[in-house]
PDB file of N, CA and C in Angstrom:
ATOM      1  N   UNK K   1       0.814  -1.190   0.000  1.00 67.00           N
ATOM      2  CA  UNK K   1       0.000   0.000   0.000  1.00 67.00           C
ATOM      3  C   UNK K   1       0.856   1.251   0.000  1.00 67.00           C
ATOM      4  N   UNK K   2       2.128   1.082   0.764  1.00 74.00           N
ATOM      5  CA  UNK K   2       2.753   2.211   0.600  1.00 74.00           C
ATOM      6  C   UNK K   2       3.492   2.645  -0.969  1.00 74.00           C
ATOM      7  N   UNK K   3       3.126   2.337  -2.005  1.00 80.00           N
ATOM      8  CA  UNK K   3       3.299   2.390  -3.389  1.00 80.00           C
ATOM      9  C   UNK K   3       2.302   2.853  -3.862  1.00 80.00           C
ATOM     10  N   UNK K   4       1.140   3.355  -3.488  1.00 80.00           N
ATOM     11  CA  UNK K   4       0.052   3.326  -4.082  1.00 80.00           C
ATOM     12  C   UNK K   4      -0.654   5.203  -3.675  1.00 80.00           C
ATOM     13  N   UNK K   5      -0.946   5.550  -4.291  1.00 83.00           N
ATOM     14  CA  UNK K   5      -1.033   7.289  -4.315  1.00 83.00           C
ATOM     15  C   UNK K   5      -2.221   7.169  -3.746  1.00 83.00           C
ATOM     16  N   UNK K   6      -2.256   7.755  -2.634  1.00 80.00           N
ATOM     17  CA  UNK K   6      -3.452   8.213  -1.284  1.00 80.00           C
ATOM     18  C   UNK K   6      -4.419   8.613  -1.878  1.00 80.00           C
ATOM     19  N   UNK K   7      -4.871   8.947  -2.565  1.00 83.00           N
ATOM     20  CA  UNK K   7      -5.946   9.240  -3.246  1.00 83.00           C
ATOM     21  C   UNK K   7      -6.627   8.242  -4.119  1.00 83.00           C
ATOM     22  N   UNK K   8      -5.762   8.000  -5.340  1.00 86.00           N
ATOM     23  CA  UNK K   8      -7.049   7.190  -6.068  1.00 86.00           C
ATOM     24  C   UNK K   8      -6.378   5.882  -5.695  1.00 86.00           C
ATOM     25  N   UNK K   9      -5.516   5.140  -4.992  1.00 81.00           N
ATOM     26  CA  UNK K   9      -5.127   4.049  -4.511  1.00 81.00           C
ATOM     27  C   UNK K   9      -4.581   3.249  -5.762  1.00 81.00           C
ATOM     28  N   UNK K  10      -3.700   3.899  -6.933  1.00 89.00           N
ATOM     29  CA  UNK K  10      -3.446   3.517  -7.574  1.00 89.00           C
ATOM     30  C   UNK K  10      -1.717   3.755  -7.905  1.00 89.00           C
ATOM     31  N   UNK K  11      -1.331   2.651  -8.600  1.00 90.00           N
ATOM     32  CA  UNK K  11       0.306   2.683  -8.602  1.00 90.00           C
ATOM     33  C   UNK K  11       0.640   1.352  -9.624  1.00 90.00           C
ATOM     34  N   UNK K  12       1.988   1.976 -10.435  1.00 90.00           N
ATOM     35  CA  UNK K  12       2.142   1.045 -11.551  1.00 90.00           C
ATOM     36  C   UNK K  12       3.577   0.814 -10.983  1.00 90.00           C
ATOM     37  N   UNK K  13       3.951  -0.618 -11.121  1.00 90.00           N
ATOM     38  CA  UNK K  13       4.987  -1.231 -10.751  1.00 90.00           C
ATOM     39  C   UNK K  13       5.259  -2.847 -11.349  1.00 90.00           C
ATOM     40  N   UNK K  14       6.491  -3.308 -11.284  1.00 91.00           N
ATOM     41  CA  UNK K  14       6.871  -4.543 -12.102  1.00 91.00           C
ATOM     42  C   UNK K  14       6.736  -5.407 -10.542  1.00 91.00           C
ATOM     43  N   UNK K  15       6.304  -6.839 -11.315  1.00 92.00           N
ATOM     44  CA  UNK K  15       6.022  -7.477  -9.990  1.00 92.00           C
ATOM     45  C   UNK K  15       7.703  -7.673  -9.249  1.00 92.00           C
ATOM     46  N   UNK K  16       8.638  -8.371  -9.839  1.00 94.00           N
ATOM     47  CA  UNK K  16      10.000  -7.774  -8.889  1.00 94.00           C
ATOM     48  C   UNK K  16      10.125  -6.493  -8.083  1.00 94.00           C
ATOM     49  N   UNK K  17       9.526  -5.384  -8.539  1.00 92.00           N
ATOM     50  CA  UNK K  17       9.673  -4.394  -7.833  1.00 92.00           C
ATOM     51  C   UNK K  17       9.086  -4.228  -6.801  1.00 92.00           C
ATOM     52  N   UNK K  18       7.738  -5.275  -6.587  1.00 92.00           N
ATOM     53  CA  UNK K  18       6.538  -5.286  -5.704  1.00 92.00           C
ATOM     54  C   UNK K  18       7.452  -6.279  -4.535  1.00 92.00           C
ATOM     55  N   UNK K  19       8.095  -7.026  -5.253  1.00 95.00           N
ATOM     56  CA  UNK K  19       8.377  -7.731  -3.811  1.00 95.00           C
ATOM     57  C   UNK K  19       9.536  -7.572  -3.573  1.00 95.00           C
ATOM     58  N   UNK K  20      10.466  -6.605  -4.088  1.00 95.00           N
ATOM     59  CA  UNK K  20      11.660  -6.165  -3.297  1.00 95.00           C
ATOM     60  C   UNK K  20      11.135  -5.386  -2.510  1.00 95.00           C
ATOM     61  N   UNK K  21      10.292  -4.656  -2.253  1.00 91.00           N
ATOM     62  CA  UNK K  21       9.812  -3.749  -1.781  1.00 91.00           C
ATOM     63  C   UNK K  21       9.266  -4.110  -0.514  1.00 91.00           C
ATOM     64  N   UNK K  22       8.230  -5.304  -0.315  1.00 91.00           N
ATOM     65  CA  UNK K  22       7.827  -6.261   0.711  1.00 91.00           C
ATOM     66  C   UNK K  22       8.995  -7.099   1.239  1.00 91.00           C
ATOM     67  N   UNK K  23      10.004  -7.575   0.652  1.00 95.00           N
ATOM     68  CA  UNK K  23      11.369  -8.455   0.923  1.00 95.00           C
ATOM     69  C   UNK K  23      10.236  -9.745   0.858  1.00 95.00           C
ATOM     70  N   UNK K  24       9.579  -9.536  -0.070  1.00 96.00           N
ATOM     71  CA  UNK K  24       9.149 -11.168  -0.790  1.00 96.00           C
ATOM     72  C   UNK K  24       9.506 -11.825  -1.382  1.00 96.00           C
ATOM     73  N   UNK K  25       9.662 -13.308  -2.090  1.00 97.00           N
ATOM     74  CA  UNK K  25       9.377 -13.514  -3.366  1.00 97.00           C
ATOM     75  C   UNK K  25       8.528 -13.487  -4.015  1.00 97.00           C
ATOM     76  N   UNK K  26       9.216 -13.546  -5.508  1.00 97.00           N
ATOM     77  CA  UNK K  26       8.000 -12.898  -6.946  1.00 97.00           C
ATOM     78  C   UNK K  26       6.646 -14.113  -7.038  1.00 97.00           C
ATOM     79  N   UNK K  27       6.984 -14.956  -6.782  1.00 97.00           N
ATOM     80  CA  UNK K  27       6.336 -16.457  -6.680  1.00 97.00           C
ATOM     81  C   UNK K  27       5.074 -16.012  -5.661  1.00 97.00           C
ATOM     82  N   UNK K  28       5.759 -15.399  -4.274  1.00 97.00           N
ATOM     83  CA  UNK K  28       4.454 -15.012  -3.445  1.00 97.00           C
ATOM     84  C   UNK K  28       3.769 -13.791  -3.539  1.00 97.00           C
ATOM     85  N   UNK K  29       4.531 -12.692  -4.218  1.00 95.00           N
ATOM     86  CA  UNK K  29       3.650 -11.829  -4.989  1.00 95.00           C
ATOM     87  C   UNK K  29       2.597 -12.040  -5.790  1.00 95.00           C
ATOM     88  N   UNK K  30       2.824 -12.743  -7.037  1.00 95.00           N
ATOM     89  CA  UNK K  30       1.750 -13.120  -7.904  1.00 95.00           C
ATOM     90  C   UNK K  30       0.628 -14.139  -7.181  1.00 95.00           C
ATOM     91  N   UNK K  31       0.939 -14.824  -6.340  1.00 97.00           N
ATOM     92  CA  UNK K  31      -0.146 -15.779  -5.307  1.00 97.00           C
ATOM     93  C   UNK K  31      -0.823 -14.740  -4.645  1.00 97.00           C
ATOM     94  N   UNK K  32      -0.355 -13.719  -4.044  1.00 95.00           N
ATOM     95  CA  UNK K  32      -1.367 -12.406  -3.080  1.00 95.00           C
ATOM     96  C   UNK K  32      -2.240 -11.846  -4.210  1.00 95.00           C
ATOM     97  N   UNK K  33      -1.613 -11.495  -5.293  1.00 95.00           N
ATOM     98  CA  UNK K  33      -2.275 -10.894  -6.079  1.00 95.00           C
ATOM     99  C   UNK K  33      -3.607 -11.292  -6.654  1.00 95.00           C
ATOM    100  N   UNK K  34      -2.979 -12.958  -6.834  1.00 96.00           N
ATOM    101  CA  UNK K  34      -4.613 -13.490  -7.354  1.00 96.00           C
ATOM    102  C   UNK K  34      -5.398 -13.405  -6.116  1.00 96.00           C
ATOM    103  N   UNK K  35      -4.793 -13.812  -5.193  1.00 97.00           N
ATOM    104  CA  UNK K  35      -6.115 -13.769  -3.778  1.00 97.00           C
ATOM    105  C   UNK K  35      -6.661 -12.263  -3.675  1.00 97.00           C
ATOM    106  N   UNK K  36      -5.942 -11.049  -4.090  1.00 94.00           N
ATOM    107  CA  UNK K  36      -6.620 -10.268  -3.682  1.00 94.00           C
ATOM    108  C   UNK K  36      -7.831  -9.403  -4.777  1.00 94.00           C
ATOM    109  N   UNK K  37      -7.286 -10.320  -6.574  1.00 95.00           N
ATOM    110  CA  UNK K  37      -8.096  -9.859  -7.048  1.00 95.00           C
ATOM    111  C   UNK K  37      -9.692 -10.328  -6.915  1.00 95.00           C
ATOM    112  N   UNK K  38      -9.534 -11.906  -6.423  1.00 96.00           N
ATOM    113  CA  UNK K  38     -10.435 -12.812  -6.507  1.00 96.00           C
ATOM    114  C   UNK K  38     -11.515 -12.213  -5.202  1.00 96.00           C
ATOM    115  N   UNK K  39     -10.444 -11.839  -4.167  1.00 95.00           N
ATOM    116  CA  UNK K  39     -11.819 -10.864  -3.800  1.00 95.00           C
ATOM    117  C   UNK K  39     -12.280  -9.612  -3.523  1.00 95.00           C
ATOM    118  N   UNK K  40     -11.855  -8.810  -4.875  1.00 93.00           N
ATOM    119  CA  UNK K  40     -12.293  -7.592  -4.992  1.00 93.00           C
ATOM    120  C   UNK K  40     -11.442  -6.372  -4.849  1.00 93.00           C
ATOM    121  N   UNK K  41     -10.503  -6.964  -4.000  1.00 92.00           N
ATOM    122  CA  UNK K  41      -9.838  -6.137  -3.346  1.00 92.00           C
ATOM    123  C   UNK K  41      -8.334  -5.121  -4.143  1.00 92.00           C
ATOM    124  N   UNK K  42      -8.076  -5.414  -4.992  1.00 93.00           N
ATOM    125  CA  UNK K  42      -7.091  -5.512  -5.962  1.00 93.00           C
ATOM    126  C   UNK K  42      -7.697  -5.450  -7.868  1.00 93.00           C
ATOM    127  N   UNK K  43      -7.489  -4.445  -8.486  1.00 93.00           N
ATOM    128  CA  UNK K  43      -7.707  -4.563  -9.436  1.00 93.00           C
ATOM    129  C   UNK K  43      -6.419  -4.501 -10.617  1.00 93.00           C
ATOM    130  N   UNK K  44      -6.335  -5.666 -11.579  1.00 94.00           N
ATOM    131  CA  UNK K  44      -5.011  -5.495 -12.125  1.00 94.00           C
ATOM    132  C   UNK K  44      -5.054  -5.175 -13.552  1.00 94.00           C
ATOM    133  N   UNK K  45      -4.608  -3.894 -14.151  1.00 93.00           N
ATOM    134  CA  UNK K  45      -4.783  -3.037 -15.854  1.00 93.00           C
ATOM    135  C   UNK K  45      -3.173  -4.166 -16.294  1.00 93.00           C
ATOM    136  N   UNK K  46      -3.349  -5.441 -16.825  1.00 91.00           N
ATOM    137  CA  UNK K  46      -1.782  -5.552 -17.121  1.00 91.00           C
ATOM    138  C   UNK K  46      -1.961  -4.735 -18.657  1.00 91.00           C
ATOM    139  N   UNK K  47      -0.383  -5.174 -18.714  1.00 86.00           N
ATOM    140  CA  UNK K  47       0.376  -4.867 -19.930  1.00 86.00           C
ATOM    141  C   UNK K  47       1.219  -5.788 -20.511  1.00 86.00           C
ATOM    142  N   UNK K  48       1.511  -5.428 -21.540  1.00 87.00           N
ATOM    143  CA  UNK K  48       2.567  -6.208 -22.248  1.00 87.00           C
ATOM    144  C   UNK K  48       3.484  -5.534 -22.470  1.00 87.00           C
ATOM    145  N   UNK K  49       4.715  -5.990 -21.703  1.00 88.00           N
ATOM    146  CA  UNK K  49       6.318  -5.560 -21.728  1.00 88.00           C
ATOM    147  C   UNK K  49       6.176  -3.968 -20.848  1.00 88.00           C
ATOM    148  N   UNK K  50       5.235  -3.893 -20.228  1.00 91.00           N
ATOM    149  CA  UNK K  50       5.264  -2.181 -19.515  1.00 91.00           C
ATOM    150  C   UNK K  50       4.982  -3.131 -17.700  1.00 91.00           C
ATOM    151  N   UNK K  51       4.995  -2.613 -17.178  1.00 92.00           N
ATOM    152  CA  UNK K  51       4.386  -2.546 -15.533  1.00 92.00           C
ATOM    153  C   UNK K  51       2.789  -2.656 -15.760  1.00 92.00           C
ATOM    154  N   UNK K  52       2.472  -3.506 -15.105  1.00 92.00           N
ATOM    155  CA  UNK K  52       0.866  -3.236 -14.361  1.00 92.00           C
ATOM    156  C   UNK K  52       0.897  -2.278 -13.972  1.00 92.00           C
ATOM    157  N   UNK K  53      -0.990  -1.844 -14.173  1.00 93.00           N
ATOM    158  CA  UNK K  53      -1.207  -0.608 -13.151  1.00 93.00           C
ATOM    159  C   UNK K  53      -2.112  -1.538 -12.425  1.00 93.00           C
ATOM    160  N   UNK K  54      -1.855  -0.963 -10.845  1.00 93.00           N
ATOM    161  CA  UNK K  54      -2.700  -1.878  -9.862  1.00 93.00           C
ATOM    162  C   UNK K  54      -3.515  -0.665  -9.447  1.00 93.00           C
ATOM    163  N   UNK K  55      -4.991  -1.129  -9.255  1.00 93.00           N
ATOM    164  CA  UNK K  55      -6.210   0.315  -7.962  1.00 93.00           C
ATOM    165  C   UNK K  55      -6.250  -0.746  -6.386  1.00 93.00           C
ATOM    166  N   UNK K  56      -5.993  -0.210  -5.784  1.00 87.00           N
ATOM    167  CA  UNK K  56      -6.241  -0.930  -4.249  1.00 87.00           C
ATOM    168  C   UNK K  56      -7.732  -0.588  -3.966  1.00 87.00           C
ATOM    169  N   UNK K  57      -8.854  -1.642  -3.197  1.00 84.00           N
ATOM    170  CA  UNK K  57      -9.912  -1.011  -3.537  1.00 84.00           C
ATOM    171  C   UNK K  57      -9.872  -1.348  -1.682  1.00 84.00           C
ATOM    172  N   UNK K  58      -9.630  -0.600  -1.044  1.00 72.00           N
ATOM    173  CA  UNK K  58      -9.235  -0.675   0.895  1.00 72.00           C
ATOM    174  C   UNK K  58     -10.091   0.404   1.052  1.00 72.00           C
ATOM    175  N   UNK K  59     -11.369   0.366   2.077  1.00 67.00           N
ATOM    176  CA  UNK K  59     -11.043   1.795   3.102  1.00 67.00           C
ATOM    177  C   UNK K  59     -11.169   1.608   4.329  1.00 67.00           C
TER     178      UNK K  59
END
């Protein structure tokens, strides 16, 4: 969340970048991700060869 602009809860980033950031692995990044799109919580704009844009949908 702290990647993600206070306002519209949105932020574009490469999934390596997502979990250096957490001190994850990329393996358990993409596993959170599906859990959090599956419920609602997470919306994912991919791309091809650019960064996802992710919306956090939290309040």
């Amino acid at each position: 969340m702290s990647m993600a602009d206070p306002v519209t809860g949105r932020f574009t980033a490469e999934i390596e970048e997502i979990a250096d950031e957490m001190g994850s692995s990329v393996s358990t990044v993409i596993r959170a991700t599906k859990i959090l799109e599956e419920a609602g919580l997470l919306q994912v704009a991919r791309s091809h060869r650019k960064p996802n844009t992710y919306a956090l949908h939290v309040e």
